[in-house]
Amino acid sequence: MQVVKTIAEARALRQKLGGTVGFVPTMGYLHEGHLALVKQASIGNSAVIVSIYVNPVQFSPREDFGAYPRDLDRDLELLRGEGVDIVFVPSDDEMYPPEFSSWVDVDKVTERLEGASRPGHFRGVATVVAKLFNIVQPTKAYFGQKDAQQAGVIKRMVADLNMGIEIVFVPTVRESDGLAMSSRNIYLSPGERQAATILFKALTLARQLRQGGEKDAGKIRWQMTSLIQKEPLAQIDYVSIADAETLEELNLIDRPALASLAVRIGKTRLIDNMPLE
Ligand code: PAF
């Protein structure tokens, strides 16, 4: 496994790879969810490249960029175990030199949910992913279903800008009690960790209601909200039942829908989602 820090080194190594290249962009502090992406990339390609970069421009000044967990040595050890070929670990100067001034804005699919709650977030994500795609030139790139909106934004960007990269969605990996794996789970105290299971419980309730024949999205949102409100440590940012493709909120569930939510548990903001069809 080769670990490189500069764009020139990453490009040079990439050019030497034959066959298909699977790419997994990450912000590090890897967990089983990331490793599931890497495993899929290994199965589907001749070589695998992973990037580890905590991208400052996708965090607002109020968010946790400084505190975001980092442990490069552990990450590299985990990636060695997965047989990854190249790990790209750029610095901020490498990615955003002082003269940097080009941005990727994806409209519509970024307007709701995470886009509404975190202005500028998807501009930062789309920009860094476009840069990483240009550097790595992958055949396929792997994104987790947990960040469903992010995956949709990247898919839109790749189609609109004719990048010719196949975007593969990988199912969310969960702890045994249903909590979606996330690097941010490390922020949770034991009491908060217990409370955080409310996200999965609310999504499971939504799915059960839908499977029981409920088509009124408002009723499902209301039931999810009532359940979450019973958890004293939880504060709802949003609860959504939306069109799975466009993420427009639904009144009547007459097409594939996605239940998604963002909830603060103490100071930690967690997101999760579940397809309803
Ligand atoms: O999902 C993430 O970890 C990040 O948003 C990504 C895609 C690596 C871009 O910084």
XYZ file of C-alpha atoms and ligand atoms in Angstrom:
287
model
C 0.000 0.000 0.000
C 1.444 3.359 -1.013
C 0.564 6.463 0.985
C 0.988 9.745 -0.881
C 0.478 13.350 0.119
C 0.796 15.299 -3.112
C -1.453 15.476 -6.155
C 1.566 14.879 -8.416
C 2.426 11.627 -6.598
C -1.204 10.454 -6.638
C -1.488 11.118 -10.370
C 1.812 9.391 -11.135
C 0.806 6.237 -9.221
C -2.681 6.271 -10.734
C -1.239 6.321 -14.257
C 0.638 3.088 -13.532
C -2.546 1.184 -12.586
C -4.112 -1.028 -15.230
C -7.738 -2.245 -15.309
C -10.521 -0.622 -13.339
C -9.945 1.631 -10.337
C -12.413 1.835 -7.444
C -12.248 5.009 -5.354
C -13.482 5.575 -1.798
C -13.295 9.214 -0.650
C -13.312 9.534 3.155
C -12.633 12.002 5.927
C -10.814 9.319 7.907
C -11.477 8.008 11.407
C -12.580 4.891 9.604
C -15.235 2.479 10.841
C -17.006 -0.606 9.488
C -19.156 1.594 7.246
C -16.057 2.881 5.410
C -14.587 -0.615 5.268
C -17.795 -1.882 3.627
C -17.206 0.706 0.872
C -13.589 -0.414 0.510
C -14.630 -4.088 0.351
C -17.149 -3.329 -2.403
C -14.489 -1.377 -4.276
C -12.068 -4.324 -3.974
C -14.638 -6.807 -5.250
C -15.577 -4.638 -8.217
C -12.180 -3.401 -9.432
C -8.577 -4.299 -10.213
C -7.229 -1.626 -7.841
C -8.543 0.502 -4.967
C -7.643 4.078 -4.044
C -8.841 5.671 -0.785
C -8.522 9.349 0.112
C -8.399 10.612 3.678
C -9.048 14.319 3.901
C -11.113 16.330 6.380
C -12.388 18.864 3.879
C -12.607 22.249 5.624
C -14.895 23.863 3.059
C -17.826 21.541 3.767
C -17.984 22.664 7.423
C -19.597 25.959 8.392
C -17.742 28.072 10.986
C -20.271 26.844 13.610
C -19.548 23.168 12.901
C -17.030 20.647 14.218
C -14.134 20.926 11.730
C -11.520 21.471 14.461
C -12.899 18.716 16.685
C -13.567 16.214 13.884
C -11.866 12.953 14.994
C -8.613 12.047 13.286
C -6.342 8.992 13.662
C -4.260 8.499 10.543
C -2.082 5.653 11.859
C -5.106 3.566 12.791
C -6.803 4.381 9.462
C -3.759 3.260 7.483
C -3.559 0.035 9.472
C -7.207 -0.733 8.696
C -6.715 0.025 5.000
C -3.606 -2.183 4.845
C -5.814 -5.012 6.138
C -8.202 -4.454 3.226
C -5.482 -4.659 0.567
C -5.895 -1.042 -0.598
C -3.379 -0.026 -3.280
C -3.038 3.740 -2.797
C -4.066 6.098 0.007
C -4.109 9.798 -0.829
C -3.739 12.028 2.230
C -3.453 15.611 0.985
C -2.886 18.726 3.077
C -5.117 21.805 2.979
C -2.425 23.706 1.027
C -2.309 20.938 -1.543
C -6.096 20.973 -2.034
C -6.801 24.682 -1.587
C -3.777 26.830 -2.443
C -4.249 30.567 -1.750
C -5.311 31.355 -5.342
C -8.061 28.671 -5.284
C -11.329 30.133 -6.597
C -13.424 27.524 -8.468
C -16.480 25.861 -6.952
C -19.040 23.237 -7.951
C -22.665 24.125 -7.174
C -25.335 21.473 -7.667
C -28.877 22.918 -7.643
C -32.266 21.432 -6.677
C -31.254 18.196 -4.910
C -29.143 20.315 -2.514
C -32.003 22.638 -1.552
C -33.652 20.470 1.088
C -32.770 18.480 4.226
C -28.984 18.655 4.807
C -28.695 21.429 2.219
C -31.271 23.567 4.048
C -29.811 22.848 7.504
C -26.171 23.243 6.467
C -25.875 26.088 3.921
C -22.752 25.708 1.775
C -22.154 22.118 2.865
C -22.881 20.464 -0.468
C -20.922 23.123 -2.367
C -17.911 22.065 -0.310
C -18.628 18.363 -0.799
C -19.205 18.626 -4.567
C -16.078 20.755 -5.012
C -13.748 18.435 -3.117
C -15.217 15.297 -4.699
C -14.854 16.830 -8.192
C -11.220 17.638 -7.395
C -10.586 14.151 -6.034
C -12.228 12.583 -9.099
C -9.982 14.659 -11.382
C -6.895 13.605 -9.429
C -7.742 9.912 -9.004
C -9.669 9.384 -12.272
C -11.564 6.367 -10.928
C -13.705 3.970 -12.926
C -16.184 3.674 -10.031
C -16.614 5.615 -6.782
C -18.317 4.313 -3.637
C -20.641 6.252 -1.304
C -22.656 5.168 1.733
C -26.461 5.094 1.728
C -26.329 6.741 5.170
C -25.464 10.005 3.427
C -28.189 9.424 0.838
C -28.508 13.071 -0.149
C -24.744 13.408 -0.568
C -24.712 10.324 -2.802
C -27.562 11.852 -4.854
C -25.681 15.145 -5.190
C -22.548 13.361 -6.421
C -24.557 11.265 -8.866
C -26.173 14.443 -10.248
C -22.786 16.192 -10.531
C -21.212 13.239 -12.347
C -24.121 13.083 -14.823
C -24.346 16.854 -15.371
C -20.600 17.344 -15.824
C -20.157 14.166 -17.931
C -17.515 12.778 -15.630
C -18.036 9.210 -16.819
C -17.613 7.669 -13.358
C -19.978 4.990 -12.066
C -21.349 5.907 -8.624
C -22.036 2.883 -6.414
C -24.256 3.205 -3.307
C -23.420 0.855 -0.440
C -26.004 0.018 2.278
C -25.627 1.606 5.721
C -23.682 -0.451 8.261
C -25.331 -0.437 11.706
C -24.324 -1.283 15.259
C -26.218 -4.255 16.770
C -28.834 -1.866 18.232
C -29.406 -0.200 14.872
C -27.357 2.987 15.291
C -25.806 3.861 11.930
C -22.011 3.795 12.034
C -20.570 7.298 11.911
C -17.248 8.864 12.865
C -19.275 11.351 14.921
C -20.631 8.589 17.214
C -17.350 8.980 19.118
C -18.668 12.304 20.505
C -21.536 10.544 22.357
C -21.360 9.975 26.119
C -22.665 6.550 27.278
C -26.084 8.070 28.053
C -26.205 9.849 24.693
C -25.084 6.697 22.897
C -28.123 4.924 24.371
C -30.413 7.832 23.441
C -29.057 7.843 19.879
C -30.883 4.591 19.103
C -34.011 6.765 18.796
C -33.063 7.587 15.196
C -33.198 3.952 14.103
C -36.351 3.368 16.173
C -38.105 6.271 14.430
C -37.044 5.047 10.978
C -38.149 1.508 11.809
C -41.519 2.887 12.923
C -41.848 4.714 9.594
C -41.124 1.534 7.680
C -43.584 -0.481 9.791
C -46.324 2.096 9.265
C -45.688 2.112 5.527
C -45.628 -1.694 5.385
C -48.915 -1.665 7.301
C -50.418 0.288 4.393
C -50.094 3.908 5.624
C -49.788 6.272 2.636
C -50.213 9.579 4.442
C -46.674 10.964 4.773
C -47.821 13.598 7.261
C -49.102 10.930 9.648
C -45.816 9.026 9.451
C -43.789 12.218 10.064
C -46.026 13.012 13.024
C -45.614 9.540 14.562
C -41.835 9.662 14.110
C -41.694 13.133 15.655
C -43.815 12.074 18.651
C -41.570 9.073 19.266
C -38.351 11.124 19.112
C -39.821 13.788 21.406
C -40.158 11.144 24.124
C -36.344 10.937 24.267
C -35.214 13.809 26.557
C -31.688 14.035 25.059
C -32.953 14.296 21.477
C -33.679 17.506 19.612
C -35.106 17.225 16.104
C -33.548 19.170 13.253
C -35.781 17.605 10.584
C -37.958 14.549 9.977
C -38.692 13.905 6.332
C -40.717 11.573 4.152
C -39.653 12.484 0.651
C -39.524 11.285 -2.924
C -36.525 8.927 -2.937
C -35.133 10.503 -6.113
C -35.816 14.260 -5.855
C -36.084 14.449 -2.035
C -39.215 16.617 -2.382
C -41.468 16.191 0.645
C -44.473 13.981 -0.029
C -48.058 14.298 1.175
C -49.167 10.988 -0.321
C -46.684 8.105 -0.615
C -47.453 7.024 -4.167
C -43.867 6.343 -5.287
C -40.556 5.130 -3.793
C -39.988 7.226 -0.678
C -37.112 7.863 1.713
C -37.621 8.470 5.417
C -34.750 10.579 6.715
C -33.953 12.593 9.783
C -31.370 14.754 11.515
C -31.451 14.779 15.300
C -29.158 16.375 17.850
C -28.275 14.095 20.732
C -26.751 16.522 23.195
C -24.319 18.523 21.042
C -23.883 15.808 18.407
C -25.879 16.078 15.224
C -26.669 12.654 13.742
C -28.366 11.784 10.452
C -29.879 8.564 9.168
C -32.399 7.357 6.598
C -34.323 4.330 5.412
C -36.017 3.601 2.077
C -39.749 2.994 2.582
C -40.335 0.834 -0.511
O -18.830 11.561 3.315
C -17.713 12.059 3.554
O -16.918 11.519 4.316
C -17.318 13.359 2.878
O -18.416 14.193 2.719
C -16.569 13.156 1.543
C -17.442 12.484 0.501
C -15.320 12.323 1.760
C -16.149 14.515 0.978
O -15.315 15.204 1.863
